CSV table of C-alpha atoms in Angstrom, one decimal:
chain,number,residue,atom,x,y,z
N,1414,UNK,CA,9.6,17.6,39.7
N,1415,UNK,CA,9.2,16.0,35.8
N,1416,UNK,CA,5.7,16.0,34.8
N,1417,UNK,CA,4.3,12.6,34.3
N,1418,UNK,CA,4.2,11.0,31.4
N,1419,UNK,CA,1.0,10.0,29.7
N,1420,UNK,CA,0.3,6.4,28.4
N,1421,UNK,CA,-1.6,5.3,25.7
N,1422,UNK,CA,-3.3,2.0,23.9
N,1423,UNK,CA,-0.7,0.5,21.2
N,1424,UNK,CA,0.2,-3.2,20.0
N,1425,UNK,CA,3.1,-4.2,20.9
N,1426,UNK,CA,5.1,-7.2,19.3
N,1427,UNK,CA,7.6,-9.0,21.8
N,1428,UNK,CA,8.9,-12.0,19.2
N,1429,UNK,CA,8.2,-13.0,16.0
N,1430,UNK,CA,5.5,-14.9,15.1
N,1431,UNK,CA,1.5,-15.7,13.7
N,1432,UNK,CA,-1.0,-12.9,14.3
N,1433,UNK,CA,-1.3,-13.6,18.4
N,1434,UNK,CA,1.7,-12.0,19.1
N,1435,UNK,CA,-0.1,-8.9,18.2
N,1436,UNK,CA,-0.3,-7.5,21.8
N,1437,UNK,CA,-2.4,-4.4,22.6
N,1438,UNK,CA,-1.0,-3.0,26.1
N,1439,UNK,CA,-2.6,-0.3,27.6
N,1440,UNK,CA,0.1,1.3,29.2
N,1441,UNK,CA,2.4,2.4,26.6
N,1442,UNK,CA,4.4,5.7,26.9
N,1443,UNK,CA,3.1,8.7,24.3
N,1444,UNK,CA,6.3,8.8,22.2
N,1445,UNK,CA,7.5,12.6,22.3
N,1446,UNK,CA,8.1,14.4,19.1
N,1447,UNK,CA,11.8,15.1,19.0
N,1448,UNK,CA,14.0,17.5,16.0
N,1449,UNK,CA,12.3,17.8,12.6
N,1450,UNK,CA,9.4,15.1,14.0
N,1451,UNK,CA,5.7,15.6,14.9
N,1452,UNK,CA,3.3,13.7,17.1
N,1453,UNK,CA,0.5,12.4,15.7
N,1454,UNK,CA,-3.3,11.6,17.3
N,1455,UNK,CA,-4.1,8.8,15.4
N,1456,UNK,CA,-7.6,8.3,14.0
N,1457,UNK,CA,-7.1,5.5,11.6
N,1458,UNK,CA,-4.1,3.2,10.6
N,1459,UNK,CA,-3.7,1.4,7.3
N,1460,UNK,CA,-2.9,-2.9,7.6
N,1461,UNK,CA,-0.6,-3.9,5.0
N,1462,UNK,CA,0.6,-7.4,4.0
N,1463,UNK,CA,4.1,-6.4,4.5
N,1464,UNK,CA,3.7,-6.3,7.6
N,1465,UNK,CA,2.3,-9.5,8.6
N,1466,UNK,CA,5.8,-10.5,6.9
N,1467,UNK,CA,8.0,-8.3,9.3
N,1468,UNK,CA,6.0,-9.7,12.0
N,1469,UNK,CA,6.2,-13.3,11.2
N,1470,UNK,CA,10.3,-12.6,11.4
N,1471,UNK,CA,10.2,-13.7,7.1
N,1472,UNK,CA,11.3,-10.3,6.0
N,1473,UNK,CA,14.3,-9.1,4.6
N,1474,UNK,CA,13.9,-6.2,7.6
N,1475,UNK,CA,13.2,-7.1,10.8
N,1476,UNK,CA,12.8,-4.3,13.7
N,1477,UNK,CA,14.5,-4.3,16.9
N,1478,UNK,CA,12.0,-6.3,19.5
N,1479,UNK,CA,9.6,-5.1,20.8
N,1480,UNK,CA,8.4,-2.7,18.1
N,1481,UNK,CA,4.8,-1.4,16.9
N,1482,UNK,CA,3.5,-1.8,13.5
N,1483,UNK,CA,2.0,0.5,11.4
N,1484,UNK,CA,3.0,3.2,8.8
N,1485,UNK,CA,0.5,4.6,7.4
N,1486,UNK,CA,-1.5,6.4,9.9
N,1487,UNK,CA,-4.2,9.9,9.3
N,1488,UNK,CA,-4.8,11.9,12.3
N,1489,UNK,CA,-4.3,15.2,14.1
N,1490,UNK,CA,-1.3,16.8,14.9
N,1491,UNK,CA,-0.8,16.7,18.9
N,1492,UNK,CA,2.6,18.6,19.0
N,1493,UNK,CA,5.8,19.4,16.8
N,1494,UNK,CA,9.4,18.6,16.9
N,1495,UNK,CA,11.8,21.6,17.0
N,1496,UNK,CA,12.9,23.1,13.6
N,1497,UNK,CA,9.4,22.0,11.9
N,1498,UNK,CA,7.7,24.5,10.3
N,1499,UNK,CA,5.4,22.6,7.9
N,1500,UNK,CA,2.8,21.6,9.9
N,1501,UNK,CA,1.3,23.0,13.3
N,1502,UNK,CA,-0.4,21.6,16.3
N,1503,UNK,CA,-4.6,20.6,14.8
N,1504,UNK,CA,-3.9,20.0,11.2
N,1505,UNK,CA,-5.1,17.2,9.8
N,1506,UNK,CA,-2.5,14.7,8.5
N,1507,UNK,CA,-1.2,11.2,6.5
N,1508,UNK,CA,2.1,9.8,6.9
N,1509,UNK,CA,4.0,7.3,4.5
N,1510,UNK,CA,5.7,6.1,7.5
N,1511,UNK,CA,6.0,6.5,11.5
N,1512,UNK,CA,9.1,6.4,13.9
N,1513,UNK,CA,7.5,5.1,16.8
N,1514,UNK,CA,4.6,2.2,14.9
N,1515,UNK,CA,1.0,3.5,13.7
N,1516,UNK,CA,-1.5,0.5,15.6
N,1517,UNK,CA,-1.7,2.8,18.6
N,1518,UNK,CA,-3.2,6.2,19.8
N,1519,UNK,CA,-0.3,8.6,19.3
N,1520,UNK,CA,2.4,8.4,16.8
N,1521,UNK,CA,5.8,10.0,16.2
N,1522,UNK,CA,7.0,10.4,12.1
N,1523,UNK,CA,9.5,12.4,10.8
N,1524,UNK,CA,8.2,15.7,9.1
N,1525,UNK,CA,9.3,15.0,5.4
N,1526,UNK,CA,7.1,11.6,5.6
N,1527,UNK,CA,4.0,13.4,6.9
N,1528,UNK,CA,1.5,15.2,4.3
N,1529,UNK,CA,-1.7,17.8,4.9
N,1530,UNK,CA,-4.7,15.5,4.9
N,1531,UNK,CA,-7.1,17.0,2.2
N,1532,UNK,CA,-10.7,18.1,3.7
N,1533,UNK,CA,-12.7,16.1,1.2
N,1534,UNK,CA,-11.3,12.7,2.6
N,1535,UNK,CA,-12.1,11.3,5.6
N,1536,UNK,CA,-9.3,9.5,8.5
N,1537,UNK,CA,-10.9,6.6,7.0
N,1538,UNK,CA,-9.5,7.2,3.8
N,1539,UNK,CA,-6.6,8.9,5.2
N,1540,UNK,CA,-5.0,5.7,6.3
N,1541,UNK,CA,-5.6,4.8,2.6
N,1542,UNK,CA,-2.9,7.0,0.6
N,1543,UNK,CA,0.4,6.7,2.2
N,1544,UNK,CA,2.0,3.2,1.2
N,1545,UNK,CA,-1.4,1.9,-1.3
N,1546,UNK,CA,-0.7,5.2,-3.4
N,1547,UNK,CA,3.1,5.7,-3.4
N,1548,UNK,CA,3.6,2.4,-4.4
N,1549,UNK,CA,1.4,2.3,-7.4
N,1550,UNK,CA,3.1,5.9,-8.4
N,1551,UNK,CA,6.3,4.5,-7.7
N,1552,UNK,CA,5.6,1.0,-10.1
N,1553,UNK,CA,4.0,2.7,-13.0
N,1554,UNK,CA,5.7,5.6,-13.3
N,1555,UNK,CA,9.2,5.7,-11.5
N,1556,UNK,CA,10.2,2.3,-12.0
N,1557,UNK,CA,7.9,1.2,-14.8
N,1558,UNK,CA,7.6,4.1,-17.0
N,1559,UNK,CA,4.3,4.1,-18.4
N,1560,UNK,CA,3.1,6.2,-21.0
N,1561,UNK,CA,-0.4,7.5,-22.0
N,1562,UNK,CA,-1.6,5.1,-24.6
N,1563,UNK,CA,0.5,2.4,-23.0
N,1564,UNK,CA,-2.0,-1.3,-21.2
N,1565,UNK,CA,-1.7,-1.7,-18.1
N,1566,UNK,CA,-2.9,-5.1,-16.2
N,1567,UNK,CA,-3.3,-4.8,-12.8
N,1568,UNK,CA,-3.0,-8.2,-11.3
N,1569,UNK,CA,-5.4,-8.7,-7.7
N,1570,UNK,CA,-6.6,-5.1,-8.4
N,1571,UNK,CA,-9.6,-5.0,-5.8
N,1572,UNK,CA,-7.0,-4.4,-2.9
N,1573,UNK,CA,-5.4,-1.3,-1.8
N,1574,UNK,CA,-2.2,-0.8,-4.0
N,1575,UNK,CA,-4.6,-2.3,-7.2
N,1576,UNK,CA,-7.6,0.1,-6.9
N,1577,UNK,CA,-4.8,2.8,-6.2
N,1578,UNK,CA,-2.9,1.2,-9.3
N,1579,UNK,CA,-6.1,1.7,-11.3
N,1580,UNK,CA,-7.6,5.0,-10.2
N,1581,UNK,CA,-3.9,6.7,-11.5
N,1582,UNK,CA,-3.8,5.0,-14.8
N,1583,UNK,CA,-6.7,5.8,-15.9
N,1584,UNK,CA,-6.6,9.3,-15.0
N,1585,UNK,CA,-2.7,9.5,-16.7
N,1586,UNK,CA,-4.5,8.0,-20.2
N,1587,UNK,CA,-3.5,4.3,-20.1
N,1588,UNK,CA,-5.6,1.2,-21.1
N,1589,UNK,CA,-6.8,-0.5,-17.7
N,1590,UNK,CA,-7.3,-4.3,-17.5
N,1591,UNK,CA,-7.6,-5.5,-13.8
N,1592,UNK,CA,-8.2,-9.1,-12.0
N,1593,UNK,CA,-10.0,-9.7,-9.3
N,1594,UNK,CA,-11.3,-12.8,-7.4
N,1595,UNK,CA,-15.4,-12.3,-6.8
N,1596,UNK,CA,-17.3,-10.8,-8.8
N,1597,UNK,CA,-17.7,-8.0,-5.9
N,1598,UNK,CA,-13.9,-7.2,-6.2
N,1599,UNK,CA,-14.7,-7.1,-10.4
N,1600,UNK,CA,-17.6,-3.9,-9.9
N,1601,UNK,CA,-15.3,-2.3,-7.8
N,1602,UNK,CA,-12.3,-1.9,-9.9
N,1603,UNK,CA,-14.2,-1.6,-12.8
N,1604,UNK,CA,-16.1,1.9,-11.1
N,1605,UNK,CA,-12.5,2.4,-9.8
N,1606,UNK,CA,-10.4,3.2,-13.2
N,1607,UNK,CA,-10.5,-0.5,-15.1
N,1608,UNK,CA,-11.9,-0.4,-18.7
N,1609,UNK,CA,-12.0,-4.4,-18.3
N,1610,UNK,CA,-11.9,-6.8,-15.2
N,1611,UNK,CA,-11.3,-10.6,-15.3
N,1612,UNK,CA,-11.8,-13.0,-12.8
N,1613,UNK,CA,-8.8,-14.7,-11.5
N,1614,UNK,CA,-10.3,-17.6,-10.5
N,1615,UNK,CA,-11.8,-18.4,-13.7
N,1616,UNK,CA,-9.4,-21.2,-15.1
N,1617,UNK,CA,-9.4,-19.9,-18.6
N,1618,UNK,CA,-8.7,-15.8,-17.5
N,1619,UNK,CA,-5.5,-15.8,-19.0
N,1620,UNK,CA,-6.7,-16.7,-22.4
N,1621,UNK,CA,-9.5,-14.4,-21.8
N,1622,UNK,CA,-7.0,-11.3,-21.1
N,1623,UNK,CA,-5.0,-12.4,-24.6
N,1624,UNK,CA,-8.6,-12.2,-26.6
N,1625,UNK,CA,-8.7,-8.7,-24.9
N,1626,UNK,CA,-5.0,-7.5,-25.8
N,1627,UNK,CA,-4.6,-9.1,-28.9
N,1628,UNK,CA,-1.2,-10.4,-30.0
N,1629,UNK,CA,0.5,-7.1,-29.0
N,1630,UNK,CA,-0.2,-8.0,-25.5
N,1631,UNK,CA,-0.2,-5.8,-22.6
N,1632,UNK,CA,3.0,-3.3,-22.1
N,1633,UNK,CA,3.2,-3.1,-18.2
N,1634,UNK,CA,2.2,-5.6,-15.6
N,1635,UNK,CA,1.2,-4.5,-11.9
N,1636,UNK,CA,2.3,-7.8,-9.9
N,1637,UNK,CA,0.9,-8.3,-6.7
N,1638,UNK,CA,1.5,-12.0,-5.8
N,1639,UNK,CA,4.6,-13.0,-8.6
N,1640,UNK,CA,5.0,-16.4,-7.1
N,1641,UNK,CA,1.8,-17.4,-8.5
N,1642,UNK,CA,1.7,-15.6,-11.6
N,1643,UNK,CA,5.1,-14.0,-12.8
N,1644,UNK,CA,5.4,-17.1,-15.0
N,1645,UNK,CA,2.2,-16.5,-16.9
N,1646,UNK,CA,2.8,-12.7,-16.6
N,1647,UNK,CA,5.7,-13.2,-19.0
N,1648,UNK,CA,3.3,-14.7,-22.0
N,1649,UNK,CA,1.5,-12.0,-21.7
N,1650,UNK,CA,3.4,-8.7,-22.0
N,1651,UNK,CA,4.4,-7.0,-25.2
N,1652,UNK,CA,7.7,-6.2,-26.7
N,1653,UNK,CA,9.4,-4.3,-24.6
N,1654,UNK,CA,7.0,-5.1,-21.5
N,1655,UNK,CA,7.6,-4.7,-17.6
N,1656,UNK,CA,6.3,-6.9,-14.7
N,1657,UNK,CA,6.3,-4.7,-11.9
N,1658,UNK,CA,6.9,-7.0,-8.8
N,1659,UNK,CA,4.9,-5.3,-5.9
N,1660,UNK,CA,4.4,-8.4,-4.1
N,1661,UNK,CA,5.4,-11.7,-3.3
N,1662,UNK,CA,5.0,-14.7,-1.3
N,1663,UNK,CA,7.9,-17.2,-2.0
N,1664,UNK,CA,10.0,-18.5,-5.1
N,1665,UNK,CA,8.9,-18.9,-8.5
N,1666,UNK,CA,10.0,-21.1,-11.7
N,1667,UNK,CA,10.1,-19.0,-14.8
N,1668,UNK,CA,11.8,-19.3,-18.2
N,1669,UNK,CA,14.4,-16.7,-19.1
N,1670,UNK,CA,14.4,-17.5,-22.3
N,1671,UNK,CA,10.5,-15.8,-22.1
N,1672,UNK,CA,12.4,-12.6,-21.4
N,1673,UNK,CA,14.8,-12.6,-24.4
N,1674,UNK,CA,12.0,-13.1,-26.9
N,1675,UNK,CA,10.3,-9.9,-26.1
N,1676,UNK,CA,13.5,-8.3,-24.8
N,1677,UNK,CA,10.9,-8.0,-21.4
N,1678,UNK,CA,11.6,-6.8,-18.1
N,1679,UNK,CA,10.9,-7.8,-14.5
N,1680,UNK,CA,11.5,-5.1,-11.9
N,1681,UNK,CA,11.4,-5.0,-8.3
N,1682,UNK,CA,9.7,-2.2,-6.5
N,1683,UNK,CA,10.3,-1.4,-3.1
N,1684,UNK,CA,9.0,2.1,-1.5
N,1685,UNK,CA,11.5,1.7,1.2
N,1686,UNK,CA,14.3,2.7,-1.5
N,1687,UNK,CA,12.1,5.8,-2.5
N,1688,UNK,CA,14.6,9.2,-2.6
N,1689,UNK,CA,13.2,12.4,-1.0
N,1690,UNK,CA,12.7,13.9,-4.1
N,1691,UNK,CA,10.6,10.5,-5.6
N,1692,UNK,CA,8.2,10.6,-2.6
N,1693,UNK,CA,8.0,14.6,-2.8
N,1694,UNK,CA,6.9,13.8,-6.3
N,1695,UNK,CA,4.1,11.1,-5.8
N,1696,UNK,CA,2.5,13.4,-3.0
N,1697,UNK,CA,2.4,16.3,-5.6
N,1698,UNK,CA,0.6,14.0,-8.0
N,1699,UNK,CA,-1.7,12.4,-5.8
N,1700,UNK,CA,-2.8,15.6,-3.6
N,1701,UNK,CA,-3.3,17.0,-7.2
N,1702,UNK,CA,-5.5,13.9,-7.9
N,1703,UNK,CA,-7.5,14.4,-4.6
N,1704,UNK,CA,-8.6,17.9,-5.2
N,1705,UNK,CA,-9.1,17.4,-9.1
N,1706,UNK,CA,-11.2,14.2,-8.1
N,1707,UNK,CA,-10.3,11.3,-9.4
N,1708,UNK,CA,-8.1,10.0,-6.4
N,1709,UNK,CA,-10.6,8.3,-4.3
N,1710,UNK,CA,-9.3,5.7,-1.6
N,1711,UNK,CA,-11.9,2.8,-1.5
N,1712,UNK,CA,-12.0,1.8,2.5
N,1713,UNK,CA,-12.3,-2.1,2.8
N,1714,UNK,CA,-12.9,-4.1,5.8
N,1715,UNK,CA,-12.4,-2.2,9.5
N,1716,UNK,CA,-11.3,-3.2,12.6
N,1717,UNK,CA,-11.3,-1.8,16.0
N,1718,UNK,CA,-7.2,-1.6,17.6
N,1719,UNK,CA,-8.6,-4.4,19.7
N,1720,UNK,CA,-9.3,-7.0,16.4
N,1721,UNK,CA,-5.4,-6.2,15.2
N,1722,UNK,CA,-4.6,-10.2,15.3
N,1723,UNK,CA,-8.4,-11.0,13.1
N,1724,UNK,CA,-7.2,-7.8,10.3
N,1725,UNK,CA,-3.5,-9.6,10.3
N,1726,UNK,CA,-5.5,-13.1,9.3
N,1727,UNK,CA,-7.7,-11.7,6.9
N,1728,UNK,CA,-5.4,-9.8,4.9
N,1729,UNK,CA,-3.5,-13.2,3.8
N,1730,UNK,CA,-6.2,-15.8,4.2
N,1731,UNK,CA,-9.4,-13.3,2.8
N,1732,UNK,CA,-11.0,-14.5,0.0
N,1733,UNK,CA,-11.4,-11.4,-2.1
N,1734,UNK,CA,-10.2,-8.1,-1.4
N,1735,UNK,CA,-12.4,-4.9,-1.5
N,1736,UNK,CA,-9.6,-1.9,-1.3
N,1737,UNK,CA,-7.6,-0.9,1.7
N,1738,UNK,CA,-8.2,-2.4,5.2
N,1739,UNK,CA,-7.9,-0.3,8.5
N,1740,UNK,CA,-7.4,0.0,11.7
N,1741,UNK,CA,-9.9,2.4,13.6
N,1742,UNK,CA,-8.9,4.2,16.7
């Protein structure tokens, strides 16, 4: 007779739509680790904005209905896949991503997207790394080539890929300027990696950030929300400059002729197109920052699985962020 199958608390999305089609069902199927996976217990689960887009059906992808959200996840290992030798059955894990959705008790990831979960952080913090971390790696250094010596503004830098953003160019040797929208979010990036923070909703911050940089300007731009500020961004670079575009809300007017003056860049970054050997780096780098000590992921607001649709309106209509928000389990 087959043994039984045990079930377990997830949120489930059956259409695309606002937060309330955030549905936690109780009596989801475990999802079983199959070849080169492993089965996590999940203790935390990071929210990101991208995925209120893939939920709201707005996104370039869009899963297969009905699907779980939820990549980056820290927990427990439960059971392994065949062929995986990395990790065994009570280590303490983070993924970058998850096969079967992270808002839910257990979840499955494929091996090569699951890393050892230092002892010095918390699941709290946990749930922090995967996507926050990678991403900032992957825009100042894979994609945006920064340099020690180099500026670096780090535009909304209170939230999860900002303070991330912050705490790894500071310890690499760049310059750090960082918005901010309260002065709350201002202390934190500023004990977080910034040598200057500016507040964003100050109406004269951008001449404020030139009186900082000089005429030079800044060389690289961390661009969290380019559909408000890419045009600006583009005054304020130096020759040669980048705009990282990390995020993005809808279309924006800009000038190319601001480009050709400065012979600037704009450059998309998207961790989805990471290689195997790009993530492998970023992990090296930040498990390296974790046990020398400056990697520490700054937990924001926390919600039980039960508040999923409340975290999914807060991280879009909040009025300040406060580093990386969580799910709880």
């Amino acid at each position: 007779m087959a043994a039984t199958r045990r079930v377990m608390r997830a949120v489930r999305v059956f259409e695309f739509g606002g937060p309330e089609v955030l549905k936690l069902q109780s009596d989801v199927l475990v999802p079983v680790a199959k070849e080169n996976q492993v089965l996590i217990k999940v203790h935390a689960c990071g929210v990101n904005p991208v995925e209120t887009y893939i939920r709201s059906g707005t996104y370039a992808r869009k899963p297969a209905l009905p699907y779980t959200p939820g990549s980056d996840v820290s927990g427990v290992i439960e059971s392994v896949g065949e062929h995986v030798t990395a990790f065994k059955k009570g280590d303490r894990v983070f993924t970058l991503e998850t096969v079967s959705g992270g808002y839910a008790e257990y979840a499955v990831a494929a091996a090569n997207r699951v890393f050892p979960l230092p002892d010095k952080l918390d699941f709290r913090q946990g749930a922090a790394l995967g996507v926050p971390y990678f991403t900032a790696y992957r825009a100042l250094f894979q994609k945006g080539c920064a340099k020690a010596g180099e500026s670096v503004l780090v535009h909304g830098a209170s939230g999860g890929v900002g303070l991330a953003a912050c705490q790894i160019a500071r310890a690499c040797g760049l310059k750090v300027l960082g918005t901010a929208g309260t002065e709350e979010g201002m202390n934190v990036i500023l004990r977080n990696g910034a040598h200057q923070a500016f507040n964003h909703r100050d109406p004269n911050y951008i001449e404020r950030i030139k009186e900082c940089t000089g005429p030079e300007g800044v060389d690289i731009i961390i661009e969290m929300l380019s559909n408000v500020n890419l045009d600006a961004d583009l005054q304020l670079l130096a020759r040669t400059g980048r705009v990282m575009v990390v995020g993005c809300r809808g279309r924006v007017e800009i000038n190319p002729r601001d480009t050709m003056s400065k012979e600037s860049s704009i450059i998309g970054v998207s961790l989805f197109l990471a290689t195997e050997e790009e993530r492998q780096e970023c992990a090296t780098v930040l498990l390296d920052g974790i046990e020398a000590g400056w990697l520490k992921p700054i937990v924001g607001l926390e919600y039980p699985l039960e508040k999923v649709s409340k975290a999914h309106e807060d991280i879009i209509c909040s009025s300040g962020a406060r580093g990386k928000m969580v799910l709880l389990l």
